[in-house]
Tab-separated table of C-alpha atoms and ligand atoms in Angstrom:
chain	number	residue	atom	x	y	z
A	1	MET	CA	0.000	-0.006	-0.036
A	2	SER	CA	1.535	3.317	-0.961
A	3	GLU	CA	-1.368	5.674	-0.064
A	4	ARG	CA	-1.367	6.946	3.520
A	5	VAL	CA	-4.407	5.877	5.524
A	6	PHE	CA	-6.098	7.731	8.347
A	7	ASN	CA	-4.414	6.207	11.413
A	8	PHE	CA	-6.557	6.316	14.536
A	9	SER	CA	-4.046	4.394	16.646
A	10	ALA	CA	-3.836	5.215	20.396
A	11	GLY	CA	-0.073	5.096	20.232
A	12	PRO	CA	2.384	4.850	18.669
A	13	ALA	CA	0.179	7.212	16.735
A	14	ALA	CA	0.079	9.390	13.642
A	15	ILE	CA	2.853	11.984	13.245
A	16	PRO	CA	2.147	15.217	11.338
A	17	LEU	CA	2.964	14.701	7.651
A	18	PRO	CA	5.147	17.830	7.339
A	19	VAL	CA	7.262	16.416	10.203
A	20	LEU	CA	7.646	13.070	8.448
A	21	GLU	CA	8.548	14.814	5.226
A	22	GLN	CA	11.259	16.796	6.981
A	23	VAL	CA	12.601	13.642	8.657
A	24	ARG	CA	12.760	12.007	5.252
A	25	ALA	CA	14.507	15.077	3.675
A	26	GLU	CA	17.142	15.070	6.376
A	27	MET	CA	17.478	11.366	6.914
A	28	LEU	CA	20.718	10.672	5.012
A	29	SER	CA	22.478	13.822	6.122
A	30	LEU	CA	21.417	16.111	9.004
A	31	PRO	CA	22.174	19.625	7.765
A	32	GLY	CA	25.753	20.473	8.592
A	33	ALA	CA	26.567	17.040	9.924
A	34	GLY	CA	27.037	14.918	6.839
A	35	MET	CA	25.609	12.002	8.859
A	36	SER	CA	22.127	10.725	9.602
A	37	VAL	CA	20.484	11.822	12.900
A	38	LEU	CA	20.510	8.075	13.602
A	39	GLU	CA	24.285	8.081	13.573
A	40	ILE	CA	25.279	11.125	15.634
A	41	SER	CA	26.634	11.020	19.203
A	42	HIS	CA	24.449	12.287	21.997
A	43	ARG	CA	27.511	14.376	22.991
A	44	SER	CA	27.983	15.905	19.516
A	45	LYS	CA	27.462	19.588	18.735
A	46	TRP	CA	24.595	18.595	16.417
A	47	PHE	CA	22.766	16.965	19.259
A	48	ASP	CA	23.566	20.006	21.434
A	49	ALA	CA	21.531	22.014	18.961
A	50	ILE	CA	18.721	19.424	18.761
A	51	LEU	CA	18.353	19.028	22.480
A	52	GLY	CA	18.679	22.769	23.115
A	53	GLU	CA	15.929	23.553	20.628
A	54	ALA	CA	13.662	20.772	21.890
A	55	GLU	CA	13.813	22.077	25.431
A	56	GLU	CA	13.529	25.777	24.497
A	57	ASN	CA	10.543	25.099	22.257
A	58	LEU	CA	8.780	23.094	24.981
A	59	ARG	CA	9.442	25.764	27.543
A	60	ARG	CA	8.030	28.440	25.245
A	61	ILE	CA	5.017	26.487	24.014
A	62	LEU	CA	3.940	25.367	27.466
A	63	ALA	CA	5.095	28.624	29.119
A	64	VAL	CA	7.056	26.643	31.745
A	65	PRO	CA	7.731	28.978	34.646
A	66	LYS	CA	11.147	29.464	36.325
A	67	GLY	CA	12.036	26.753	38.871
A	68	TYR	CA	11.090	23.801	36.632
A	69	HIS	CA	13.470	21.261	35.137
A	70	VAL	CA	12.807	19.588	31.830
A	71	VAL	CA	14.316	16.172	31.165
A	72	PHE	CA	13.988	13.668	28.287
A	73	LEU	CA	14.220	10.119	29.434
A	74	GLN	CA	13.908	6.617	28.100
A	75	GLY	CA	11.767	3.906	29.577
A	76	GLY	CA	8.286	5.082	28.694
A	77	ALA	CA	5.527	6.402	30.862
A	78	GLN	CA	5.532	3.228	32.928
A	79	LEU	CA	9.060	3.877	34.157
A	80	GLN	CA	7.561	7.042	35.642
A	81	PHE	CA	4.948	4.912	37.422
A	82	ASP	CA	8.044	3.581	39.262
A	83	MET	CA	10.402	6.598	39.413
A	84	VAL	CA	7.798	8.840	40.971
A	85	PRO	CA	7.198	6.658	44.103
A	86	ILE	CA	10.827	5.520	44.246
A	87	ASN	CA	11.997	9.103	44.426
A	88	PHE	CA	9.301	10.581	46.629
A	89	LEU	CA	7.828	7.944	48.933
A	90	ASP	CA	9.524	7.030	52.199
A	91	ALA	CA	8.576	5.483	55.509
A	92	GLU	CA	6.973	8.752	56.752
A	93	HIS	CA	5.151	9.781	53.602
A	94	SER	CA	2.432	8.240	51.542
A	95	ALA	CA	0.846	9.466	48.254
A	96	ASP	CA	-2.723	9.830	47.035
A	97	TYR	CA	-3.847	8.392	43.702
A	98	VAL	CA	-6.900	9.549	41.744
A	99	LEU	CA	-8.072	6.598	39.654
A	100	THR	CA	-10.024	7.370	36.466
A	101	GLY	CA	-8.945	4.435	34.313
A	102	SER	CA	-6.599	1.573	33.644
A	103	TRP	CA	-3.356	3.568	33.581
A	104	GLY	CA	-3.933	5.347	36.894
A	105	ALA	CA	-4.826	2.018	38.484
A	106	LYS	CA	-1.563	0.560	37.232
A	107	ALA	CA	0.405	3.552	38.498
A	108	LEU	CA	-1.105	2.895	41.974
A	109	GLU	CA	-0.055	-0.762	41.946
A	110	GLU	CA	3.508	0.282	41.163
A	111	ALA	CA	3.534	2.924	43.871
A	112	ARG	CA	2.466	0.278	46.424
A	113	ILE	CA	5.611	-1.719	45.633
A	114	SER	CA	7.702	1.144	46.949
A	115	GLY	CA	5.604	2.521	49.847
A	116	SER	CA	2.187	3.472	50.931
A	117	ALA	CA	-0.340	4.948	48.582
A	118	ARG	CA	-3.985	5.783	49.212
A	119	VAL	CA	-6.885	5.919	46.774
A	120	ALA	CA	-8.288	9.446	46.730
A	121	TRP	CA	-11.074	8.534	44.339
A	122	ASP	CA	-11.878	5.403	42.354
A	123	GLY	CA	-13.914	5.420	39.187
A	124	LYS	CA	-13.796	1.662	38.673
A	125	PRO	CA	-17.173	0.858	40.315
A	126	GLU	CA	-18.778	3.174	37.749
A	127	ARG	CA	-16.734	1.465	34.949
A	128	TRP	CA	-14.400	4.351	34.478
A	129	VAL	CA	-16.922	6.640	32.777
A	130	ARG	CA	-16.008	9.916	34.357
A	131	VAL	CA	-13.532	12.015	36.263
A	132	PRO	CA	-14.378	13.249	39.790
A	133	ARG	CA	-15.144	16.771	40.922
A	134	SER	CA	-12.496	18.114	43.335
A	135	SER	CA	-15.085	18.043	46.101
A	136	GLU	CA	-15.425	14.243	45.772
A	137	LEU	CA	-11.681	13.644	46.465
A	138	ASP	CA	-10.626	12.074	49.762
A	139	LEU	CA	-7.292	13.836	50.138
A	140	ASP	CA	-4.613	13.406	52.809
A	141	PRO	CA	-3.214	16.929	53.494
A	142	ASP	CA	0.114	15.318	54.469
A	143	ALA	CA	0.479	13.261	51.272
A	144	ARG	CA	3.798	13.678	49.496
A	145	TYR	CA	1.980	14.145	46.212
A	146	VAL	CA	-1.370	13.466	44.468
A	147	HIS	CA	-1.090	11.437	41.208
A	148	PHE	CA	-3.714	11.648	38.479
A	149	THR	CA	-3.979	10.766	34.788
A	150	SER	CA	-5.108	13.817	32.818
A	151	ASN	CA	-6.445	11.706	29.983
A	152	GLU	CA	-7.185	7.961	30.335
A	153	THR	CA	-6.295	6.655	26.929
A	154	ILE	CA	-8.085	3.357	27.127
A	155	GLN	CA	-11.451	4.578	28.533
A	156	GLY	CA	-11.375	8.009	26.897
A	157	VAL	CA	-12.051	10.151	29.962
A	158	GLN	CA	-10.247	13.450	30.462
A	159	PHE	CA	-9.969	16.138	33.116
A	160	ARG	CA	-10.852	19.644	31.873
A	161	GLU	CA	-8.920	21.139	34.799
A	162	PRO	CA	-6.476	19.464	37.170
A	163	PRO	CA	-7.934	18.452	40.506
A	164	ASP	CA	-7.551	20.973	43.306
A	165	THR	CA	-5.204	19.461	45.882
A	166	GLY	CA	-4.346	22.513	47.945
A	167	ALA	CA	-0.661	22.599	48.956
A	168	VAL	CA	0.012	18.954	48.065
A	169	PRO	CA	2.065	18.738	44.807
A	170	LEU	CA	0.237	17.397	41.817
A	171	VAL	CA	1.920	14.690	39.783
A	172	CYS	CA	0.328	14.147	36.373
A	173	ASP	CA	0.546	11.360	33.849
A	174	ALA	CA	-0.165	13.566	30.812
A	175	SER	CA	0.930	10.884	28.279
A	176	SER	CA	-2.134	11.088	26.039
A	177	ASP	CA	-3.009	14.764	26.109
A	178	PHE	CA	0.432	16.397	26.427
A	179	LEU	CA	0.863	19.230	23.915
A	180	SER	CA	-2.826	19.051	22.848
A	181	ARG	CA	-3.793	22.085	24.892
A	182	PRO	CA	-2.282	24.804	27.092
A	183	ILE	CA	-1.787	23.873	30.789
A	184	ASP	CA	-0.889	25.977	33.736
A	185	VAL	CA	2.418	24.265	34.623
A	186	SER	CA	2.683	26.223	37.932
A	187	ARG	CA	-0.111	24.034	39.347
A	188	TYR	CA	2.046	20.876	39.049
A	189	GLY	CA	4.975	19.435	40.974
A	190	LEU	CA	5.751	17.008	38.148
A	191	ILE	CA	4.307	16.256	34.718
A	192	TYR	CA	5.356	13.289	32.578
A	193	ALA	CA	4.383	12.118	29.164
A	194	CYS	CA	5.571	9.422	26.876
A	195	ALA	CA	6.157	10.687	23.359
A	196	GLN	CA	4.242	8.210	21.251
A	197	LYS	CA	0.897	10.045	21.162
A	198	ASN	CA	1.320	13.772	20.499
A	199	ALA	CA	5.030	14.130	20.854
A	200	GLY	CA	6.820	11.826	18.518
A	201	PRO	CA	7.873	8.193	18.128
A	202	ALA	CA	8.132	5.798	21.052
A	203	GLY	CA	11.345	5.677	23.023
A	204	MET	CA	11.268	8.992	24.937
A	205	THR	CA	9.405	10.404	27.863
A	206	VAL	CA	9.355	14.042	28.819
A	207	VAL	CA	9.434	14.980	32.522
A	208	VAL	CA	8.826	18.518	33.743
A	209	LEU	CA	9.446	18.803	37.502
A	210	HIS	CA	9.704	21.604	40.025
A	211	ASP	CA	12.939	22.078	41.877
A	212	ASP	CA	11.151	22.079	45.272
A	213	LEU	CA	9.799	18.603	44.646
A	214	LEU	CA	13.185	17.418	43.380
A	215	ALA	CA	14.756	18.645	46.594
A	216	ARG	CA	12.440	16.270	48.530
A	217	ARG	CA	13.524	13.114	46.805
A	218	ARG	CA	15.137	10.274	48.726
A	219	GLU	CA	18.888	10.026	48.954
A	220	GLY	CA	20.888	6.956	48.004
A	221	LEU	CA	18.809	5.837	45.057
A	222	HIS	CA	20.084	3.828	42.115
A	223	ARG	CA	21.383	6.509	39.862
A	224	MET	CA	19.409	5.644	36.722
A	225	LEU	CA	16.244	5.845	38.822
A	226	ASP	CA	17.176	9.157	40.479
A	227	TYR	CA	15.699	12.282	38.886
A	228	ARG	CA	18.787	14.163	40.121
A	229	SER	CA	21.106	12.244	37.834
A	230	HIS	CA	19.040	13.127	34.763
A	231	VAL	CA	18.560	16.771	35.781
A	232	ASP	CA	22.317	17.184	36.556
A	233	GLY	CA	23.227	15.264	33.413
A	234	GLY	CA	21.059	17.542	31.268
A	235	SER	CA	19.134	14.562	29.804
A	236	ARG	CA	22.462	12.996	28.911
A	237	TYR	CA	23.189	10.976	32.073
A	238	ASN	CA	23.078	7.945	29.869
A	239	THR	CA	22.719	7.814	26.069
A	240	SER	CA	19.847	10.029	25.140
A	241	PRO	CA	17.109	8.824	22.796
A	242	VAL	CA	18.523	11.009	20.049
A	243	PHE	CA	16.017	10.265	17.275
A	244	PRO	CA	12.793	10.736	19.305
A	245	ILE	CA	14.165	13.978	20.746
A	246	TYR	CA	14.978	15.176	17.234
A	247	VAL	CA	11.411	14.378	16.074
A	248	PHE	CA	10.003	15.992	19.216
A	249	GLY	CA	11.885	19.164	18.258
A	250	LEU	CA	10.353	19.119	14.789
A	251	ILE	CA	6.871	18.509	16.276
A	252	THR	CA	7.224	21.459	18.645
A	253	ARG	CA	8.262	23.629	15.691
A	254	TRP	CA	5.240	22.415	13.732
A	255	ILE	CA	2.968	23.227	16.702
A	256	GLU	CA	4.260	26.779	16.881
A	257	ARG	CA	4.821	27.639	13.222
A	258	GLU	CA	2.141	25.681	11.431
A	259	MET	CA	-0.609	25.239	14.018
A	260	GLY	CA	-0.231	28.621	15.738
A	261	GLY	CA	0.636	27.308	19.204
A	262	LEU	CA	-1.324	25.371	21.780
A	263	SER	CA	-4.324	27.721	22.102
A	264	ALA	CA	-5.019	27.483	18.393
A	265	LEU	CA	-4.353	23.796	18.341
A	266	THR	CA	-6.757	23.144	21.246
A	267	ARG	CA	-9.550	24.809	19.286
A	268	VAL	CA	-8.835	22.547	16.308
A	269	ASN	CA	-8.745	19.496	18.561
A	270	GLU	CA	-12.045	20.440	20.217
A	271	GLU	CA	-13.722	20.893	16.858
A	272	LYS	CA	-12.509	17.509	15.678
A	273	ALA	CA	-13.769	15.789	18.806
A	274	LYS	CA	-17.166	17.604	18.471
A	275	VAL	CA	-17.606	16.165	14.959
A	276	LEU	CA	-17.472	12.634	16.376
A	277	TYR	CA	-19.349	13.252	19.574
A	278	ASP	CA	-22.150	15.016	17.685
A	279	ALA	CA	-22.400	11.969	15.408
A	280	LEU	CA	-22.636	9.712	18.504
A	281	ASP	CA	-25.282	11.937	20.051
A	282	GLU	CA	-27.303	12.216	16.881
A	283	HIS	CA	-27.464	8.442	16.646
A	284	ALA	CA	-27.636	7.673	20.357
A	285	GLY	CA	-29.297	4.325	20.887
A	286	PHE	CA	-27.293	2.851	18.037
A	287	TYR	CA	-23.924	4.254	19.103
A	288	THR	CA	-23.216	4.554	22.834
A	289	ALA	CA	-20.453	6.848	24.015
A	290	HIS	CA	-18.443	5.288	26.872
A	291	ALA	CA	-17.640	8.471	28.794
A	292	GLU	CA	-20.129	10.772	30.500
A	293	ARG	CA	-20.545	14.052	28.653
A	294	ASP	CA	-18.474	16.290	30.963
A	295	SER	CA	-15.611	13.825	31.077
A	296	ARG	CA	-15.387	13.009	27.369
A	297	SER	CA	-11.862	12.938	26.031
A	298	VAL	CA	-10.893	15.276	23.218
A	299	MET	CA	-8.118	12.762	22.321
A	300	ASN	CA	-9.688	9.252	22.500
A	301	VAL	CA	-13.329	8.940	21.546
A	302	THR	CA	-14.644	5.577	22.814
A	303	PHE	CA	-17.997	4.083	21.880
A	304	ARG	CA	-19.963	0.831	21.476
A	305	LEU	CA	-22.382	-0.434	18.819
A	306	PRO	CA	-25.442	-2.539	19.580
A	307	SER	CA	-23.574	-5.837	19.177
A	308	GLU	CA	-20.096	-7.252	18.821
A	309	GLU	CA	-21.027	-8.516	15.312
A	310	LEU	CA	-21.892	-4.953	14.213
A	311	GLU	CA	-18.673	-3.647	15.782
A	312	LYS	CA	-16.653	-6.179	13.771
A	313	GLU	CA	-18.529	-5.183	10.635
A	314	PHE	CA	-18.069	-1.454	11.391
A	315	LEU	CA	-14.310	-1.862	11.906
A	316	ALA	CA	-13.867	-3.962	8.728
A	317	GLY	CA	-15.808	-1.427	6.691
A	318	ALA	CA	-13.753	1.404	8.151
A	319	ALA	CA	-10.488	-0.295	7.319
A	320	ALA	CA	-11.736	-0.831	3.737
A	321	ARG	CA	-12.179	2.985	3.573
A	322	GLY	CA	-8.617	3.643	4.914
A	323	LEU	CA	-9.760	4.376	8.443
A	324	VAL	CA	-7.547	2.101	10.551
A	325	GLU	CA	-6.611	1.154	14.086
A	326	LEU	CA	-10.078	1.894	15.424
A	327	LYS	CA	-10.582	-1.238	17.531
A	328	GLY	CA	-11.223	-0.414	21.155
A	329	HIS	CA	-8.842	-1.656	23.849
A	330	ARG	CA	-9.665	-5.271	24.763
A	331	SER	CA	-10.669	-4.196	28.264
A	332	VAL	CA	-13.384	-1.839	26.982
A	333	GLY	CA	-14.235	-3.307	23.598
A	334	GLY	CA	-16.028	-1.406	20.907
A	335	VAL	CA	-14.406	1.379	18.968
A	336	ARG	CA	-11.720	3.899	20.002
A	337	ALA	CA	-10.863	6.772	17.664
A	338	SER	CA	-7.676	8.402	18.830
A	339	ILE	CA	-7.580	11.843	17.324
A	340	TYR	CA	-4.335	13.370	18.517
A	341	ASN	CA	-2.820	16.533	17.083
A	342	ALA	CA	-1.691	14.860	13.861
A	343	MET	CA	-5.174	13.504	12.948
A	344	THR	CA	-6.587	15.894	10.366
A	345	ARG	CA	-10.110	17.221	10.260
A	346	ALA	CA	-10.512	15.405	6.962
A	347	GLY	CA	-9.763	12.068	8.714
A	348	VAL	CA	-12.306	12.774	11.405
A	349	GLU	CA	-14.926	13.752	8.855
A	350	ALA	CA	-14.310	10.610	6.862
A	351	LEU	CA	-14.936	8.599	10.065
A	352	ARG	CA	-18.070	10.613	10.793
A	353	ASP	CA	-19.357	9.938	7.271
A	354	TRP	CA	-18.734	6.214	7.756
A	355	MET	CA	-20.609	6.290	11.112
A	356	VAL	CA	-23.582	7.936	9.516
A	357	GLU	CA	-23.582	5.549	6.525
A	358	PHE	CA	-23.255	2.495	8.782
A	359	HIS	CA	-26.083	3.747	10.969
A	360	THR	CA	-28.357	4.237	7.964
A	361	ALA	CA	-27.618	0.739	6.767
A	362	HIS	CA	-28.168	-0.973	10.082
A	363	ALA	CA	-30.240	1.105	12.449
A	364	SER	CA	-33.551	-0.636	11.763
A	365	SER	CA	-32.112	-4.125	11.437
B	401	PMP	N1	-0.102	6.265	30.720
B	401	PMP	C1	-0.942	6.566	29.746
B	401	PMP	C2	-2.041	7.555	30.009
B	401	PMP	C3	-0.821	5.884	28.504
B	401	PMP	O1	-1.679	6.148	27.533
B	401	PMP	C4	0.228	4.945	28.317
B	401	PMP	C5	0.423	4.250	26.998
B	401	PMP	N2	-0.631	3.926	26.221
B	401	PMP	C6	1.056	4.666	29.388
B	401	PMP	C7	0.890	5.349	30.572
B	401	PMP	C8	2.168	3.679	29.263
B	401	PMP	O2	3.161	4.187	28.443
B	401	PMP	P1	4.466	3.372	28.035
B	401	PMP	O3	4.027	2.201	27.181
B	401	PMP	O4	5.319	4.395	27.346
B	401	PMP	O5	5.132	2.898	29.328
């Protein structure tokens, strides 16, 4: 197949076409280097420039205030499930976890290997259909941090605003909505996000953390697991994931120069999500959205059809139209349309058209 399809994968996910084109143009020889980006040292001057730009762009796009460190790590978001408690929990301190889906629940299990962690709210009894209001949280004022997942990729539920945790630092797994909208970084102690949704290919995780929280980490940790090593090493404590950081830099450029920054991008993303949610609402009874209205994700639109047979037929018909990777996660079933930054409005409209056509063909049967 040589035509590009519309890729609705939850991650690794679509990358903006202009970014892929630039990667291709520079693949054999990075300008000035005479070598591929796949071949340069993480200590070379070419990587100095790449890393410097990636960090600067991120700081500008997200308006990261003073006092925050930015590091690019390997190990994926799940390494952060471990590094956060390993660094910050000790015999005297526990943490609170807000559970709105599968990833947050997994983060809690990992935290409990290192220390004590409480559940501040659990959406599982309601089948992960919504996020809580801050008034529903059972918070420990002495907790070392409160962990939450801003967007639960599998269930498709998303916080509009981070929970209010008073003086307790917020730690956010922002893997699947990072760089999709502006956030007020000053409200967080630590934000982490794996790259493979909005921020590039798999193999890199961005961590933004405040110096005050860093100062409270435990001493004597294994160095690869210690945030201090990576902060002091300027994201080069060990060999940096050179290629994903390079692509990340190109994506941040694309966000600023072609999409007009995060405020403009968030409007585009909201409009795309509305196209699909409107289609679900107009054909409610046939299509059933998984998430409650106020918690619906702008990034992962999850829904069911009246039967598994119809779901199979829907997915097969979608694939035949070049709309791929729409199968819901096995734990939720149904359909999941991941519509990150790189998914175009045209792709979303093609999916909407297929939803309408499929409804017309099957609604009365
Ligand atoms: N958290 C969230 C919200 C995710 O969507 C994912 C990946 N789908 C992860 C954590 C795990 O990421 P990784 O595979 O990079 O460890």
